[in-house]
Short mmCIF file of C-alpha atoms in Angstrom, two decimals:
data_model
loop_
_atom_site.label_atom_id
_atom_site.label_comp_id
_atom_site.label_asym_id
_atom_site.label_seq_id
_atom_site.Cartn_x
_atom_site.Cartn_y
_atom_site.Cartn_z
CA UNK A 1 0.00 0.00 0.00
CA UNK A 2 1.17 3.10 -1.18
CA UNK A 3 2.18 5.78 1.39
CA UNK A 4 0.20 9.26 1.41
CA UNK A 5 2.34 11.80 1.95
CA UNK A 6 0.38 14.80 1.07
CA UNK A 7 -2.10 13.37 3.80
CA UNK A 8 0.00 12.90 6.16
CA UNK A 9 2.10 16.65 5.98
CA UNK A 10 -2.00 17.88 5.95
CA UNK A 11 -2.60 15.41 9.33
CA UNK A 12 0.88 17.09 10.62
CA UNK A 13 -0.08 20.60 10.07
CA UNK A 14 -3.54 20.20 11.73
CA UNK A 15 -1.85 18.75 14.48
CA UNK A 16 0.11 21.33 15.24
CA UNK A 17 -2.90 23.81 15.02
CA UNK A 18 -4.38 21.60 17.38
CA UNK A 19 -2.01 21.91 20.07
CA UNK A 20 -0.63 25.41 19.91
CA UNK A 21 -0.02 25.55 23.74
CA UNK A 22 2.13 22.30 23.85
CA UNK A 23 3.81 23.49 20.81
CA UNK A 24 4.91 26.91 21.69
CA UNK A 25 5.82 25.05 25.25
CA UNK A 26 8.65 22.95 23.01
CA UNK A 27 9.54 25.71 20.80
CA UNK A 28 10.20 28.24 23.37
CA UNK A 29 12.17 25.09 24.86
CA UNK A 30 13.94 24.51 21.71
CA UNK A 31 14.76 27.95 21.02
CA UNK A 32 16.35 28.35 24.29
CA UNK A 33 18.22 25.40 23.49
CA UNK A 34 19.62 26.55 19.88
CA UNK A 35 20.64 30.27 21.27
CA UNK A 36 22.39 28.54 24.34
CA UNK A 37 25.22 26.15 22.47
CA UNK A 38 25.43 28.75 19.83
CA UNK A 39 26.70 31.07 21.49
CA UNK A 40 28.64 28.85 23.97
CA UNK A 41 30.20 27.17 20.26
CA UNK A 42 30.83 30.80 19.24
CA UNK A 43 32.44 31.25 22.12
CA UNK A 44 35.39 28.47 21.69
CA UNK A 45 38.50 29.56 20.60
CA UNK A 46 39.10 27.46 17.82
CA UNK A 47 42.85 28.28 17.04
CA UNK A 48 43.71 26.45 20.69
CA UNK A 49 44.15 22.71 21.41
CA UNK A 50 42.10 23.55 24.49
CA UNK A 51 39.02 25.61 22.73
CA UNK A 52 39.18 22.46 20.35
CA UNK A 53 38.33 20.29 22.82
CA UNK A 54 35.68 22.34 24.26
CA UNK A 55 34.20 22.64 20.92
CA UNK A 56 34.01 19.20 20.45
CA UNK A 57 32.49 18.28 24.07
CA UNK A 58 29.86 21.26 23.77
CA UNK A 59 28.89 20.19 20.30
CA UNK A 60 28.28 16.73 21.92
CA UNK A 61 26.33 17.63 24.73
CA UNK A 62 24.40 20.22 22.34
CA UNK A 63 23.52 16.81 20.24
CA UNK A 64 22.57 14.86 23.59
CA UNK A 65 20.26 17.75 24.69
CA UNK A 66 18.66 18.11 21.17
CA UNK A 67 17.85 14.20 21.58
CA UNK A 68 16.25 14.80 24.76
CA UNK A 69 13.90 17.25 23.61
CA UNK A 70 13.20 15.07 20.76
CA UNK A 71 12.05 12.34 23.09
CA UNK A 72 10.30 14.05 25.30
CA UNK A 73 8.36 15.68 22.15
CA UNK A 74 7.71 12.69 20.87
CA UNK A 75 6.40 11.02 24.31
CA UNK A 76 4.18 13.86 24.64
CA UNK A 77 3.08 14.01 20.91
CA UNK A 78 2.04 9.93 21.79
CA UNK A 79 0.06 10.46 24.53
CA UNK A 80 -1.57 13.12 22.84
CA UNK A 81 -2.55 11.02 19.85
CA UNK A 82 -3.45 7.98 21.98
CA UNK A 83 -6.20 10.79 23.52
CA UNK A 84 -4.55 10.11 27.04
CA UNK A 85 -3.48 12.87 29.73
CA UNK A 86 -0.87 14.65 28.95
CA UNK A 87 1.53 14.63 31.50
CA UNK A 88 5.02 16.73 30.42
CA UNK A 89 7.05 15.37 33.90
CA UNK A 90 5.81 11.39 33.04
CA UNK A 91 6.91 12.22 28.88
CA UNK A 92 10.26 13.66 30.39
CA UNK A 93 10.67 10.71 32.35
CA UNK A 94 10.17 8.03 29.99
CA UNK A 95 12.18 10.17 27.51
CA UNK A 96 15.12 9.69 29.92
CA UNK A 97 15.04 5.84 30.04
CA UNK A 98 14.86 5.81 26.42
CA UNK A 99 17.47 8.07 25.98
CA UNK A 100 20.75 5.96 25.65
CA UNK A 101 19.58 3.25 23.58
CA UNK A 102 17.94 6.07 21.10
CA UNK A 103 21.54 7.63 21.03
CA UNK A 104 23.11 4.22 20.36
CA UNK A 105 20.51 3.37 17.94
CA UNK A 106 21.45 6.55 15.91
CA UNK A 107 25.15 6.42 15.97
CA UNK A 108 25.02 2.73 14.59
CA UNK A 109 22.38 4.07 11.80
CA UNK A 110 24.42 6.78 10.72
CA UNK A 111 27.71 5.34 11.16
CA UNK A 112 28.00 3.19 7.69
CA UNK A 113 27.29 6.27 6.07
CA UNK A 114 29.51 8.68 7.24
CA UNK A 115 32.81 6.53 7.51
CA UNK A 116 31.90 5.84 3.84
CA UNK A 117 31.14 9.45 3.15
CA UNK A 118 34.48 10.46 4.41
CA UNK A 119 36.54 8.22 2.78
CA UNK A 120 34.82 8.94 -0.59
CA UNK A 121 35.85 12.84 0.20
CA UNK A 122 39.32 11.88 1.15
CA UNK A 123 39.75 9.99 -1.71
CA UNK A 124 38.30 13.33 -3.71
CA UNK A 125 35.56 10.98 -4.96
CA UNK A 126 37.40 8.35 -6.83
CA UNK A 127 36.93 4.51 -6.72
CA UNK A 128 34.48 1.94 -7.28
CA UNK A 129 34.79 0.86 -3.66
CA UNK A 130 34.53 4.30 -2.04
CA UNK A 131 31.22 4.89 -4.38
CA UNK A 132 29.73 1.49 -3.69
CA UNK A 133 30.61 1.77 0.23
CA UNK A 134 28.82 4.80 0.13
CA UNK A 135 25.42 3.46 -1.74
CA UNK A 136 25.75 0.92 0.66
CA UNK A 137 25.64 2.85 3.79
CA UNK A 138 23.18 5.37 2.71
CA UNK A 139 20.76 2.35 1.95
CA UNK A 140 21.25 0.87 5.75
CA UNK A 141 20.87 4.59 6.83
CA UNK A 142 17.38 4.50 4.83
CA UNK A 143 16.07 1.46 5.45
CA UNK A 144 16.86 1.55 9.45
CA UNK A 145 15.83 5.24 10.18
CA UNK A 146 12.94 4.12 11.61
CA UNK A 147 14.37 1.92 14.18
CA UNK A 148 15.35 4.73 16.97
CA UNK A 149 11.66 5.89 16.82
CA UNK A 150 10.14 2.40 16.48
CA UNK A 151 12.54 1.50 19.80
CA UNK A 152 10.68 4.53 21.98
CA UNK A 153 7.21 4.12 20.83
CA UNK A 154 6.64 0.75 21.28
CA UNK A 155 8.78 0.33 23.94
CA UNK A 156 10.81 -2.62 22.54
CA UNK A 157 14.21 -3.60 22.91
CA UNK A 158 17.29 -2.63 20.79
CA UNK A 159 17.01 -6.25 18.41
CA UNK A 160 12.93 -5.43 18.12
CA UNK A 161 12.99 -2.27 16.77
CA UNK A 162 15.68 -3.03 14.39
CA UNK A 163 13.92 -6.24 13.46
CA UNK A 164 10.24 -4.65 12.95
CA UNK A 165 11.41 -1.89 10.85
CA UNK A 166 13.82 -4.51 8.59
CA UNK A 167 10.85 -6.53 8.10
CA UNK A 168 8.60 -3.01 7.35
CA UNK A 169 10.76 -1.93 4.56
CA UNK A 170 11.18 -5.01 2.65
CA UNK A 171 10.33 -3.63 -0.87
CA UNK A 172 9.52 -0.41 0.40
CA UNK A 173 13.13 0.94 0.03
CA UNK A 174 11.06 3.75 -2.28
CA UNK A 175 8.47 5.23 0.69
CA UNK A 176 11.85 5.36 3.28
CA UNK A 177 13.58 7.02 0.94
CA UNK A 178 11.34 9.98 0.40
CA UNK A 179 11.05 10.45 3.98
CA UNK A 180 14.40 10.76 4.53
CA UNK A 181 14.43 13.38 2.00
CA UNK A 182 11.91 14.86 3.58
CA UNK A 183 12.45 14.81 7.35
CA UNK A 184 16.81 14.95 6.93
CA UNK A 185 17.85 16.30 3.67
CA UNK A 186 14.94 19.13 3.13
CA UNK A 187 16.00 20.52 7.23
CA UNK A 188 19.42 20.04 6.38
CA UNK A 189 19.52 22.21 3.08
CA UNK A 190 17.11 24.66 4.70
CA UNK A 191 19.17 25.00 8.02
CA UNK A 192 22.49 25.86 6.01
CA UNK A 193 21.00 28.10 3.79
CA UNK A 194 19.57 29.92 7.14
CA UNK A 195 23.36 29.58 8.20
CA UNK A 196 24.69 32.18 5.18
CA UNK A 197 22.24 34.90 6.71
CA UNK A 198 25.02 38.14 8.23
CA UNK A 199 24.89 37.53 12.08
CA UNK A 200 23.64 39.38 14.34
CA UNK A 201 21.22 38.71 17.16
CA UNK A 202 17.53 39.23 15.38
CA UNK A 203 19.11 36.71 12.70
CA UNK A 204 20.48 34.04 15.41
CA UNK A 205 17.22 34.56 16.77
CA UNK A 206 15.00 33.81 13.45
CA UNK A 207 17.05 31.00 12.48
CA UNK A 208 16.67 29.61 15.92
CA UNK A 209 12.69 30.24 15.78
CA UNK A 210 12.52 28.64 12.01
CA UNK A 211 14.94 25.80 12.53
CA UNK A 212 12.96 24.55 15.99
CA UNK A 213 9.70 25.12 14.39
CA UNK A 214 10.63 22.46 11.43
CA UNK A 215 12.46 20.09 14.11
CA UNK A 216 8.20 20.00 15.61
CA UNK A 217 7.01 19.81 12.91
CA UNK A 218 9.81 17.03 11.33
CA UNK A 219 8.91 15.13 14.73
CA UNK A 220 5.05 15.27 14.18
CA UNK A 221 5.07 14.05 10.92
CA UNK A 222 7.66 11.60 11.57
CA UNK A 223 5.57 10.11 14.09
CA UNK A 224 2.46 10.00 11.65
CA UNK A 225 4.83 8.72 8.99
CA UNK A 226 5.51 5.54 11.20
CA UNK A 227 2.21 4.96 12.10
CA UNK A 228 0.96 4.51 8.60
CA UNK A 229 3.71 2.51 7.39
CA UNK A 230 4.43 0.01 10.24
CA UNK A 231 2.75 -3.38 10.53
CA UNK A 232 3.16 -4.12 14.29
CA UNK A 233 2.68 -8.22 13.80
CA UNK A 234 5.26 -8.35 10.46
CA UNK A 235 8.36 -9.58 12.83
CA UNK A 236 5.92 -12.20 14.22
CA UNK A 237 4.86 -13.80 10.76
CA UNK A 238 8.20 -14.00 9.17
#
């Protein structure tokens, strides 16, 4: 069965007319968020061994953060759909036992991909086996994207999320690719084109306000995404 898309970026949008409070709540959160480890990145002296180092461990904490918020949006946006109270201190808290496994999840997803990616842009983009490695991790990058989300919303285990969302894509390879356009590549090209605006601090601000208002509404549709496309009992029949 052929995904909607159109329908579901339509059942996104009305969502987040729906639940205005809850999502100025996340993007006042988010905003807050984006300002703070900008300006502490700015603030790292960059031509030091020691500012290096702080750049790095800020930029990882700033990543560790972001995937909090994303969890906890995405435990609230669940309980919300399910029609059950919302509760922001029980989505925080089950956002914090999911948290490590949804990091791990994600570093082994992307991983394929970008140890292929740079080595094809060391190697200035020659080689069969540089291009292939490549294809090959950005089609385990596409056809487990899914798994981190599938992991937190139904409360599996690391083997059953990546398991239910194999088994999902099996000849689907098409539908997970044009989400990943949609919900990485489209923020991505958006978020660096935001980046070549002159700085200054009504800029930092509007790129902050744009870029946490697509990460809510990225989330939202994500989550719609997943419910349309995942069979729940496919791991159990095959």
């Amino acid at each position: 069965m052929p995904v909607d898309f159109f329908k579901i970026l339509q059942d996104s949008w009305n969502f987040i007319l729906n639940q205005k409070q809850i999502v100025l709540f996340f993007l006042a959160i988010i905003v807050v968020d984006n300002l703070f480890f900008r300006y502490l990145l700015n603030s790292a002296d960059l031509q030091t061994d020691e500012g290096k180092q702080t750049f790095l461990f800020l930029t990882v904490v700033g990543q560790i953060v972001n995937s909090m918020l994303v969890l906890w949006l995405l435990s609230t946006i669940t309980l919300i759909s399910n029609q059950r109270k919302t509760e922001l201190m029980t989505a925080l808290s089950y956002a914090i036992k999911k948290l490590p496994i949804f990091l791990l999840l994600n570093f082994i997803i992307v991983l394929p991909f970008s140890i292929a990616g740079a080595s094809y842009v060391v190697n200035a983009g020659t080689g069969i086996t540089g291009l292939l490695s490549l294809l090959v991790g950005c089609y385990l990058f596409v056809r487990l994207c899914l798994a981190p989300y599938s992991y937190v919303l139904e409360n599996s285990s690391f083997s059953e999320a990546v398991k239910l969302i194999w088994f999902n894509g099996k000849g689907r390879t098409v539908s997970l690719f044009i989400f990943a356009l949609l919900t990485y590549i489209a923020p991505l090209i958006i978020t660096l084109q935001l980046g070549q605006l002159p700085p200054s601090l009504i800029s930092s601000l509007l790129v902050a306000l744009i870029s946490a208002g697509i990460s809510i509404f990225t989330l939202v549709f994500t989550y719609r995404f997943y419910q349309l496309f995942i069979n729940k009992n496919i791991s159990r029949t095959l």
